[in-house]
Coordinates of C-alpha atoms in Angstrom, one line a residue:
M175 CA 15.5 -9.5 28.7
R176 CA 19.1 -8.5 29.5
Q177 CA 20.5 -6.5 26.6
S178 CA 23.8 -8.3 26.9
R179 CA 22.0 -11.6 26.1
T180 CA 19.9 -10.5 23.2
F181 CA 20.8 -9.5 19.6
I182 CA 20.4 -5.8 18.9
P183 CA 23.1 -4.8 16.4
T184 CA 22.7 -1.0 16.3
M185 CA 24.5 1.2 13.8
R186 CA 25.8 4.7 14.1
E187 CA 26.0 5.6 10.4
I188 CA 23.1 5.8 8.0
P189 CA 23.3 2.9 5.5
A190 CA 24.1 4.3 2.0
D191 CA 21.3 2.4 0.3
A192 CA 18.5 3.3 2.8
D193 CA 16.8 6.4 1.3
I194 CA 13.7 6.8 3.6
K195 CA 13.5 7.4 7.3
S196 CA 11.8 4.1 8.3
H197 CA 14.3 2.0 6.4
Q198 CA 17.3 3.9 7.9
L199 CA 16.0 3.7 11.5
L200 CA 14.9 0.0 11.4
L201 CA 18.4 -0.9 10.1
R202 CA 20.2 1.4 12.5
A203 CA 18.2 0.3 15.6
G204 CA 18.7 -3.3 14.9
F205 CA 15.1 -4.3 14.0
I206 CA 15.9 -5.7 10.5
R207 CA 18.8 -6.7 8.3
Q208 CA 18.9 -7.0 4.5
N209 CA 19.7 -10.4 3.1
T210 CA 19.6 -9.3 -0.5
S211 CA 17.6 -6.9 -2.6
G212 CA 14.0 -6.8 -1.3
I213 CA 14.5 -9.6 1.2
Y214 CA 15.0 -9.0 5.0
S215 CA 15.6 -10.8 8.2
F216 CA 13.6 -9.7 11.2
L217 CA 15.8 -9.5 14.3
P218 CA 14.5 -9.9 17.8
L219 CA 13.2 -6.4 18.2
G220 CA 11.5 -6.5 14.8
K221 CA 9.9 -9.8 15.5
K222 CA 8.4 -8.7 18.8
V223 CA 6.7 -5.7 17.0
L224 CA 5.4 -8.0 14.3
Q225 CA 3.9 -10.3 16.9
K226 CA 2.1 -7.4 18.6
I227 CA 0.7 -6.3 15.2
E228 CA -0.4 -9.8 14.5
R229 CA -2.1 -10.1 17.9
I230 CA -4.2 -7.0 17.2
I231 CA -5.1 -8.3 13.7
R232 CA -6.1 -11.7 15.1
E233 CA -8.3 -10.2 17.8
E234 CA -10.2 -8.1 15.3
M235 CA -10.5 -11.0 12.8
E236 CA -11.9 -13.2 15.5
A237 CA -14.4 -10.5 16.5
I238 CA -16.0 -10.7 13.1
E239 CA -16.0 -14.6 13.1
A240 CA -13.0 -15.1 10.7
V241 CA -11.2 -18.3 11.4
E242 CA -7.4 -18.8 11.0
V243 CA -5.8 -21.3 8.6
F244 CA -2.3 -21.7 7.1
L245 CA -2.2 -22.3 3.4
P246 CA 0.8 -23.5 1.4
A247 CA 3.2 -20.9 0.0
L248 CA 4.2 -23.3 -2.8
Q249 CA 1.2 -23.4 -5.2
Q250 CA 0.7 -25.7 -8.2
A251 CA 0.5 -24.0 -11.6
E252 CA -2.7 -25.9 -12.5
L253 CA -4.7 -23.8 -10.0
W254 CA -3.4 -20.5 -11.5
Q255 CA -4.1 -21.8 -15.0
E256 CA -7.7 -22.5 -13.9
S257 CA -8.2 -18.9 -12.8
G258 CA -6.4 -17.6 -15.9
R259 CA -3.8 -15.8 -13.9
W260 CA -0.8 -18.0 -14.7
D261 CA -0.1 -15.9 -17.7
A262 CA -2.0 -12.7 -16.8
Y263 CA -0.3 -12.1 -13.5
G264 CA 2.9 -11.1 -15.1
P265 CA 6.7 -11.3 -14.3
E266 CA 6.1 -10.6 -10.6
L267 CA 5.0 -14.2 -10.1
F268 CA 7.9 -16.4 -9.0
R269 CA 7.6 -19.6 -11.1
L270 CA 9.6 -22.8 -10.5
T271 CA 9.6 -26.5 -11.3
D272 CA 10.2 -29.5 -9.1
R273 CA 12.4 -32.5 -9.9
H274 CA 9.5 -34.0 -11.9
N275 CA 9.3 -30.8 -14.0
R276 CA 5.9 -29.9 -12.6
A277 CA 5.3 -26.1 -12.5
F278 CA 4.7 -24.2 -9.2
A279 CA 4.5 -20.6 -8.1
L280 CA 5.5 -19.0 -4.8
G281 CA 2.3 -17.5 -3.6
P282 CA 2.0 -13.7 -3.9
T283 CA -1.6 -14.2 -2.8
H284 CA -4.0 -17.2 -2.2
E285 CA -7.2 -16.8 -4.1
E286 CA -6.7 -19.9 -6.1
V287 CA -5.7 -22.1 -3.2
I288 CA -8.5 -21.0 -0.9
T289 CA -11.1 -21.3 -3.7
S290 CA -10.0 -24.9 -4.5
L291 CA -10.1 -25.8 -0.8
V292 CA -13.7 -24.5 -0.4
R293 CA -14.7 -26.0 -3.7
D294 CA -13.7 -29.4 -2.5
E295 CA -15.1 -29.2 1.0
V296 CA -18.2 -26.9 1.1
K297 CA -21.2 -28.2 -0.9
S298 CA -24.3 -26.5 0.6
Y299 CA -25.5 -22.9 1.3
K300 CA -26.1 -24.1 4.9
K301 CA -22.3 -23.8 5.5
L302 CA -22.2 -20.2 4.3
P303 CA -21.1 -17.5 5.0
L304 CA -17.6 -18.7 5.7
T305 CA -14.5 -16.4 6.3
M306 CA -11.0 -17.7 6.7
Y307 CA -7.7 -15.8 7.1
Q308 CA -4.0 -16.4 7.5
I309 CA -0.8 -14.6 8.3
Q310 CA 1.9 -15.8 6.0
T311 CA 5.0 -14.9 4.0
K312 CA 4.2 -13.8 0.4
F313 CA 6.5 -13.5 -2.6
R314 CA 6.5 -11.1 -5.5
D315 CA 9.4 -10.6 -8.0
E316 CA 9.4 -6.9 -7.9
Q317 CA 11.4 -5.3 -10.7
R318 CA 12.7 -2.6 -8.4
P319 CA 12.5 -3.4 -4.7
R320 CA 12.8 -0.1 -2.7
F321 CA 11.9 1.8 0.4
G322 CA 13.0 -1.1 2.7
L323 CA 9.9 -3.1 3.9
L324 CA 7.5 -1.0 1.8
R325 CA 8.3 -2.7 -1.5
G326 CA 10.0 -6.0 -1.1
R327 CA 10.2 -9.4 -2.8
E328 CA 9.3 -11.3 0.3
F329 CA 6.9 -9.9 2.9
I330 CA 4.4 -10.8 5.6
M331 CA 0.7 -10.4 4.8
K332 CA -2.6 -11.1 6.4
D333 CA -5.0 -12.3 3.8
A334 CA -8.6 -13.2 4.4
Y335 CA -11.3 -14.7 2.1
S336 CA -15.0 -14.9 2.5
F337 CA -17.5 -17.1 0.7
H338 CA -21.2 -16.3 0.4
A339 CA -24.5 -17.4 -1.1
T340 CA -25.8 -13.9 -1.7
E341 CA -24.6 -10.4 -2.6
D342 CA -26.2 -9.0 0.6
S343 CA -24.2 -11.5 2.7
L344 CA -21.0 -10.4 0.9
H345 CA -21.8 -6.7 1.5
E346 CA -22.4 -7.3 5.2
K347 CA -19.0 -9.0 5.6
Y348 CA -17.3 -6.3 3.5
M349 CA -18.7 -3.7 5.9
D350 CA -17.6 -5.8 8.9
M351 CA -14.1 -6.0 7.4
M352 CA -14.0 -2.2 6.8
Q353 CA -14.8 -1.7 10.4
A354 CA -12.3 -4.3 11.6
Y355 CA -9.6 -2.7 9.5
T356 CA -10.5 0.7 10.9
N357 CA -10.2 -0.8 14.4
I358 CA -6.9 -2.4 13.6
F359 CA -5.2 0.7 12.3
T360 CA -6.7 2.9 15.0
R361 CA -5.4 0.6 17.7
L362 CA -2.0 0.6 16.0
G363 CA -2.0 4.4 16.5
L364 CA -1.6 5.2 12.8
N365 CA -2.7 8.3 11.0
F366 CA -4.6 6.7 8.1
R367 CA -7.5 7.1 5.6
A368 CA -9.8 4.6 3.9
V369 CA -9.9 5.4 0.2
L370 CA -11.6 4.2 -3.0
A371 CA -9.2 2.0 -5.0
D372 CA -8.7 -0.2 -8.0
G373 CA -8.7 -4.0 -7.8
G374 CA -5.5 -4.4 -9.8
S375 CA -4.3 -8.0 -10.6
I376 CA -6.6 -9.4 -7.8
G377 CA -9.8 -8.3 -9.7
G378 CA -13.2 -7.6 -8.4
T379 CA -15.1 -4.4 -7.8
D380 CA -16.0 -2.1 -4.8
T381 CA -12.6 -2.0 -3.3
H382 CA -11.1 0.2 -0.6
E383 CA -7.5 0.8 0.4
F384 CA -6.3 1.8 3.9
M385 CA -3.5 4.3 3.5
A386 CA -1.1 5.6 6.2
L387 CA -0.4 9.3 5.5
S388 CA 3.3 9.9 4.8
D389 CA 5.5 12.2 2.9
I390 CA 7.2 9.2 1.2
G391 CA 4.0 7.4 0.3
E392 CA 4.0 5.5 -3.0
D393 CA 0.4 6.4 -3.7
T394 CA -1.4 9.7 -4.0
I395 CA -4.7 10.2 -2.2
A396 CA -7.2 12.7 -3.5
Y397 CA -9.5 14.0 -0.8
S398 CA -12.1 16.7 -0.3
D399 CA -11.2 19.7 1.9
T400 CA -14.7 19.8 3.4
S401 CA -16.1 16.2 3.4
S402 CA -15.0 12.6 4.1
Y403 CA -14.4 11.8 0.4
A404 CA -11.1 10.1 -0.3
A405 CA -9.8 8.0 -3.1
N406 CA -6.6 6.7 -4.6
I407 CA -5.8 9.2 -7.4
E408 CA -6.1 6.3 -9.9
M409 CA -9.8 5.9 -8.9
A410 CA -10.9 9.4 -8.2
E411 CA -13.7 10.4 -10.5
V412 CA -13.6 13.8 -12.2
N413 CA -16.9 15.7 -11.6
V414 CA -16.2 18.8 -13.7
V415 CA -18.6 20.6 -16.0
Y416 CA -16.6 21.9 -19.0
E417 CA -17.9 25.2 -20.6
K418 CA -17.2 25.9 -24.3
V419 CA -15.7 29.3 -25.1
D420 CA -18.1 31.4 -27.1
E421 CA -16.3 32.0 -30.3
P422 CA -17.0 31.1 -34.0
L423 CA -15.4 28.0 -35.4
K424 CA -12.5 28.8 -37.6
E425 CA -11.0 27.0 -40.7
V426 CA -8.5 24.3 -40.0
M427 CA -4.9 25.4 -40.8
K428 CA -1.8 23.3 -41.2
V429 CA 1.1 24.8 -39.3
E430 CA 4.8 23.9 -39.5
T431 CA 6.2 23.1 -36.0
P432 CA 9.8 21.9 -36.6
G433 CA 11.1 19.8 -33.8
Q434 CA 8.2 20.7 -31.5
K435 CA 6.8 17.5 -30.0
T436 CA 5.9 17.9 -26.3
I437 CA 3.0 19.9 -24.9
D438 CA 5.3 22.5 -23.5
E439 CA 7.2 22.9 -26.8
V440 CA 4.1 23.2 -28.9
T441 CA 2.3 25.7 -26.6
S442 CA 5.4 27.8 -26.4
F443 CA 6.1 27.7 -30.1
L444 CA 2.4 28.5 -31.1
E445 CA 1.8 30.8 -28.2
V446 CA -1.4 28.9 -27.2
D447 CA -2.6 27.7 -23.8
A448 CA -2.3 24.0 -23.0
T449 CA -6.1 23.9 -22.5
R450 CA -6.4 24.4 -26.3
L451 CA -4.3 21.4 -27.2
I452 CA -5.8 18.0 -28.0
K453 CA -3.3 15.4 -26.7
T454 CA -3.4 12.3 -28.9
L455 CA -1.9 9.0 -27.6
I456 CA -2.0 5.5 -29.0
F457 CA -2.5 2.7 -26.4
Q458 CA -2.2 -1.0 -26.8
A459 CA -5.4 -2.4 -25.1
D460 CA -4.9 -6.2 -25.0
D461 CA -4.6 -7.0 -28.8
E462 CA -6.0 -3.7 -30.1
L463 CA -4.6 -0.3 -30.8
V464 CA -6.8 2.5 -29.5
V465 CA -6.6 6.3 -30.0
V466 CA -7.0 8.2 -26.7
L467 CA -7.6 11.9 -26.5
S468 CA -7.2 14.3 -23.6
R469 CA -6.8 18.0 -23.1
G470 CA -3.2 19.2 -23.2
D471 CA -3.0 20.1 -19.5
H472 CA -4.5 16.7 -18.4
E473 CA -2.9 13.3 -18.0
I474 CA -4.5 10.0 -19.1
N475 CA -5.2 7.6 -16.2
A476 CA -4.4 4.1 -17.5
I477 CA -6.6 2.5 -14.8
K478 CA -9.7 4.5 -15.9
L479 CA -8.8 3.7 -19.5
K480 CA -8.5 0.0 -18.8
N481 CA -11.9 0.0 -17.0
A482 CA -13.6 2.0 -19.8
L483 CA -12.3 -0.3 -22.5
G484 CA -13.0 -3.5 -20.4
A485 CA -9.4 -4.5 -21.2
T486 CA -7.1 -6.7 -19.1
N487 CA -3.9 -4.9 -20.0
V488 CA -3.4 -1.3 -21.2
E489 CA -0.1 0.4 -22.0
L490 CA 1.3 3.0 -24.4
A491 CA 1.9 1.5 -27.9
Q492 CA 5.4 1.0 -29.1
E493 CA 6.8 3.9 -31.2
A494 CA 7.5 1.4 -34.0
D495 CA 3.8 0.4 -34.0
V496 CA 2.7 4.1 -34.1
L497 CA 5.1 4.8 -37.0
K498 CA 3.7 1.9 -38.9
L499 CA 0.1 2.9 -38.3
L500 CA 0.3 6.6 -38.9
S501 CA 3.7 7.1 -40.7
C502 CA 4.8 9.7 -38.2
E503 CA 6.5 10.0 -34.8
V504 CA 4.6 10.1 -31.6
G505 CA 4.9 13.8 -31.0
S506 CA 3.1 14.6 -34.3
I507 CA 0.0 12.4 -34.1
G508 CA -3.5 13.7 -34.0
P509 CA -7.2 12.6 -34.4
V510 CA -7.9 14.0 -37.9
K511 CA -8.1 11.6 -40.8
L512 CA -7.2 8.5 -38.9
P513 CA -7.3 5.0 -40.6
V514 CA -10.8 3.6 -41.0
G515 CA -11.9 1.3 -38.1
L516 CA -9.4 2.7 -35.5
K517 CA -11.3 3.2 -32.2
V518 CA -11.2 6.7 -30.7
I519 CA -12.0 7.4 -27.1
A520 CA -11.7 10.8 -25.5
D521 CA -11.9 12.4 -22.1
H522 CA -14.9 14.6 -21.5
A523 CA -12.8 17.8 -21.5
V524 CA -12.0 17.2 -25.2
A525 CA -15.6 17.8 -26.2
A526 CA -15.5 21.4 -24.9
I527 CA -12.4 22.4 -26.9
V528 CA -13.0 25.1 -29.5
N529 CA -10.5 25.8 -32.3
G530 CA -8.0 23.6 -30.7
V531 CA -4.5 22.4 -31.8
C532 CA -3.4 18.8 -32.5
G533 CA -0.8 16.8 -34.4
A534 CA -1.2 16.6 -38.2
N535 CA -0.1 13.0 -38.4
E536 CA 2.9 14.3 -40.3
D537 CA 6.3 15.0 -38.7
D538 CA 7.0 18.6 -37.8
F539 CA 3.4 19.8 -38.5
H540 CA 0.3 20.5 -36.3
L541 CA -3.2 21.5 -37.1
S542 CA -4.9 24.6 -35.6
N543 CA -8.6 25.5 -35.3
V544 CA -9.5 21.8 -34.9
N545 CA -13.0 21.0 -33.5
P546 CA -14.3 17.7 -32.2
E547 CA -17.1 16.1 -34.3
R548 CA -16.7 18.7 -37.1
D549 CA -13.1 17.7 -37.9
F550 CA -12.8 14.2 -36.3
A551 CA -15.1 11.6 -34.8
V552 CA -15.0 10.2 -31.3
D553 CA -16.5 6.8 -30.6
R554 CA -17.3 7.8 -27.0
Y555 CA -16.4 10.2 -24.3
E556 CA -15.4 8.9 -20.8
D557 CA -13.8 10.1 -17.6
L558 CA -10.2 9.2 -18.5
R559 CA -8.0 11.7 -16.8
F560 CA -6.3 12.0 -13.4
I561 CA -8.1 14.3 -11.0
Q562 CA -6.2 17.5 -10.2
K563 CA -5.8 19.7 -7.2
G564 CA -8.6 22.3 -7.1
D565 CA -11.1 20.1 -9.0
A566 CA -14.5 19.8 -7.6
S567 CA -14.8 16.9 -5.2
P568 CA -16.7 14.0 -6.8
D569 CA -19.2 14.0 -3.9
G570 CA -20.1 17.6 -4.7
E571 CA -18.6 18.9 -1.4
G572 CA -15.5 21.0 -1.5
V573 CA -12.5 20.8 -3.7
I574 CA -9.8 18.2 -4.1
K575 CA -6.5 18.3 -2.2
F576 CA -3.6 15.7 -2.4
A577 CA -1.8 13.7 0.2
E578 CA 0.8 10.9 0.0
G579 CA 0.0 7.5 1.5
I580 CA 1.5 4.1 2.2
E581 CA -0.9 1.3 1.4
L582 CA -1.5 -0.8 4.5
G583 CA -4.6 -2.8 3.6
H584 CA -7.0 -3.5 0.7
I585 CA -10.4 -5.0 0.7
F586 CA -12.2 -6.3 -2.4
K587 CA -15.6 -7.6 -3.5
L588 CA -14.4 -10.4 -5.8
G589 CA -17.9 -11.6 -6.7
T590 CA -17.7 -14.8 -8.8
T591 CA -14.5 -13.9 -10.6
Y592 CA -12.6 -16.9 -9.2
S593 CA -15.4 -19.3 -8.4
E594 CA -16.8 -19.2 -12.0
A595 CA -13.3 -19.6 -13.5
M596 CA -12.5 -22.5 -11.2
E597 CA -16.0 -24.1 -11.2
A598 CA -16.4 -23.7 -7.5
T599 CA -20.1 -24.1 -6.7
F600 CA -22.5 -24.9 -3.9
L601 CA -26.1 -26.0 -3.9
D602 CA -28.6 -23.3 -2.9
E603 CA -31.9 -23.8 -1.0
N604 CA -33.5 -25.0 -4.2
G605 CA -30.8 -27.6 -4.9
K606 CA -29.4 -25.5 -7.8
A607 CA -25.6 -25.2 -8.3
K608 CA -24.3 -21.6 -8.0
P609 CA -20.8 -20.2 -7.9
F610 CA -19.6 -18.9 -4.5
I611 CA -19.7 -15.1 -4.1
M612 CA -16.4 -14.1 -2.7
G613 CA -14.6 -11.3 -0.9
C614 CA -10.8 -10.8 -0.4
Y615 CA -9.1 -8.7 2.4
G616 CA -5.4 -8.1 2.8
I617 CA -3.1 -6.3 5.2
G618 CA 0.6 -5.8 4.8
V619 CA 1.9 -6.8 8.2
S620 CA 5.6 -6.1 7.6
R621 CA 4.5 -2.9 5.8
I622 CA 2.8 -1.8 9.0
L623 CA 6.2 -2.1 10.8
A624 CA 7.7 0.4 8.3
A625 CA 4.6 2.7 8.3
V626 CA 4.7 3.0 12.1
A627 CA 8.4 3.7 12.0
E628 CA 7.8 6.3 9.3
Q629 CA 5.2 8.1 11.4
F630 CA 6.8 7.7 14.9
N631 CA 10.4 9.0 15.0
D632 CA 12.6 12.0 15.6
E633 CA 16.2 13.0 14.8
S634 CA 17.4 10.6 17.6
G635 CA 15.5 7.5 16.6
L636 CA 12.2 5.6 16.8
K637 CA 9.3 6.5 19.1
W638 CA 7.2 3.4 19.5
P639 CA 3.5 3.7 20.6
T640 CA 3.0 1.8 23.8
K641 CA 0.9 -1.0 22.2
L642 CA 3.6 -1.8 19.6
A643 CA 6.9 -1.2 21.4
P644 CA 9.1 -4.4 21.5
F645 CA 9.5 -3.7 25.2
D646 CA 7.6 -1.5 27.6
V647 CA 10.6 -0.2 29.6
H648 CA 14.3 0.3 28.9
L649 CA 16.1 -0.1 32.2
V650 CA 19.6 1.4 31.9
A651 CA 22.3 0.9 34.5
V652 CA 24.7 3.7 33.8
N653 CA 27.8 2.1 35.4
V654 CA 27.5 -1.7 36.0
K655 CA 30.7 -1.6 38.0
D656 CA 29.1 0.7 40.6
E657 CA 27.7 -1.7 43.3
A658 CA 24.8 0.6 44.3
Q659 CA 23.7 1.0 40.7
Q660 CA 24.1 -2.7 40.0
E661 CA 22.0 -3.7 43.0
L662 CA 19.2 -1.2 42.4
A663 CA 19.0 -2.0 38.7
D664 CA 18.9 -5.8 39.4
E665 CA 16.2 -5.2 42.1
L666 CA 14.1 -3.1 39.7
Y667 CA 14.5 -5.6 36.9
G668 CA 13.0 -8.3 39.1
V669 CA 10.2 -6.1 40.4
L670 CA 9.1 -4.8 37.0
K671 CA 9.1 -8.3 35.6
S672 CA 6.9 -9.5 38.5
Y673 CA 4.4 -6.8 37.5
R674 CA 4.5 -8.3 34.0
Y675 CA 6.3 -5.4 32.3
D676 CA 8.4 -6.4 29.3
V677 CA 11.7 -5.0 30.3
L678 CA 14.9 -4.5 28.2
Y679 CA 17.7 -4.3 30.8
D680 CA 20.8 -2.6 29.5
D681 CA 23.4 -4.3 31.6
R682 CA 26.2 -3.9 29.1
P683 CA 29.7 -2.6 30.2
E684 CA 29.3 0.3 27.7
R685 CA 29.8 4.1 28.2
A686 CA 26.7 6.0 29.3
G687 CA 26.6 8.0 26.0
V688 CA 26.5 4.7 24.0
K689 CA 23.7 3.4 26.1
F690 CA 21.6 6.6 25.9
A691 CA 22.1 6.8 22.1
D692 CA 21.1 3.2 21.6
S693 CA 18.1 3.8 23.9
D694 CA 16.8 6.8 21.9
L695 CA 17.5 4.9 18.7
I696 CA 15.4 1.8 19.8
G697 CA 12.7 4.1 21.0
L698 CA 11.0 2.3 23.9
P699 CA 8.1 4.3 25.6
V700 CA 9.9 4.6 29.0
R701 CA 13.5 4.7 30.0
I702 CA 14.5 4.3 33.6
T703 CA 18.1 5.3 34.3
V704 CA 19.8 4.0 37.4
G705 CA 22.7 6.5 38.0
K706 CA 24.4 8.5 40.6
K707 CA 21.4 8.7 43.0
A708 CA 21.1 4.9 43.1
S709 CA 22.2 4.8 46.7
E710 CA 19.3 7.2 47.6
G711 CA 16.8 4.9 45.7
I712 CA 16.2 7.6 43.1
V713 CA 16.1 7.0 39.3
E714 CA 15.6 9.2 36.3
V715 CA 12.5 8.4 34.2
K716 CA 12.3 9.7 30.6
F717 CA 9.3 9.4 28.3
R718 CA 10.3 8.8 24.7
Q719 CA 7.2 10.3 23.0
T720 CA 7.5 13.7 24.7
G721 CA 11.1 13.8 25.8
D722 CA 10.0 14.7 29.3
A723 CA 12.2 13.6 32.2
T724 CA 11.7 13.4 35.9
E725 CA 12.9 11.6 39.0
W726 CA 11.1 8.9 40.9
Q727 CA 11.7 7.1 44.2
K728 CA 12.0 3.4 43.6
E729 CA 9.0 2.7 45.8
E730 CA 6.7 4.7 43.5
I731 CA 7.9 3.4 40.2
T732 CA 5.3 0.6 39.7
E733 CA 2.3 2.8 40.7
K734 CA 3.4 5.6 38.3
L735 CA 4.1 3.1 35.5
Q736 CA 0.6 1.7 35.9
A737 CA -0.9 5.1 35.5
F738 CA 1.3 5.8 32.4
F739 CA 0.4 2.5 30.7
G740 CA -3.3 2.7 31.8
V741 CA -3.2 -0.5 33.6

């Protein structure tokens, strides 16, 4: 492709609203353009990379006998109402009505549509297992789109769905998908980890995320320093044995703490360690207010709390509701003498606190020498806190460290969550109707574009892996007005294309500095520069990943390129 005939609008300056490297470089190198907040156009270079990502995905999906379909993005509300997600999904769901006032959603995902399709067409266990996938644009009305392609309102996703007669069959496909995803991200050249995860709004159990390691990752990965254990911090179990200090229990004392509400304020004012504090929070769990306790130096993990309570939605209660319930402000609440019938759930660490400190349920007062079970009751203890650096690894090997990650893919065992709600059944070998057992498997295709750009760059621009680069070779004619340079560049362009290399030929009447800056910014694997030695049949060859440069005779170019690309 002649660069003068394609559309690559490069930029010299860093866009003011682009705050991460991948966003800046993809804009500056002319791969994408923002249409409005969270919505992007993919320009020719970006589209070519997406196509290469999609080809790798398709190859690995077909290898595990998944078949491709294309489902409607516009989904009728009735299907979402059947599953119960029309109201539960939240404000991220784009909702609209047609001219007949019928309600629809722009699909953020396709569990309902695929379940209804299989419900209508598959009646017997003999047609199972069945796995279908698609690559399609999805829509989510993100409250705060950010980080370019990493969190947008319109994005490209590969989503797959499997249907099974047995749990064993589902598990087999789940493991096939895990291996396929590992193959995909390995082939893409990414530095990634597979981690335990939460099902979120999709539902289901036994889920894993595939995370690209990155300093700007939106998720934190907790991993063992000596084993293969890794989990999203929201799902990492805490495997810590808490030892009680050996001291006699003291009498409860009420202490005035004027204006002291935060953990730091109270510990400083009372000169006690945060491990002695009993942090008391009130959560709204669906329609119920629940008291949640943790140690002062720990943070409650809302995902763990939601799972422990079996709730659909969990969030901190409104301050007005706390004031109405306990007649004090949030910073002064505690677990002693709570209203009858109020559920109390505590993290395991609380049980080991001796002579602790908590709020007195009275503004500007705290209680000291408070002890669990003696001074307040706990309905049950659960693992409710976020794991911390230095904690024992849940698998018993090593200690926990943290890394940041970008979520690239997510696989779920849905079970019968959707099939039961939508009455999607098949007849088993005994002629009995049973709900389909389902799996769900997603990959953020446009996110991969950003993740690769985040991992492969330097101060000059992008550095595409050979398997993903929009072109294999950047052929640059330094001076198109020089007859020898023009003739050699044209000759090489024809030869390289005949060898089926994808070549971007910079034939523009621009200064050499502009061409080289654009070339580094775009980041193709190999740059062949036709310059002053063109009359001698000599070109300069530069490799973008390493920065190494050398000179080749024109006769040896194809042979050496074949060695470089492993052809």
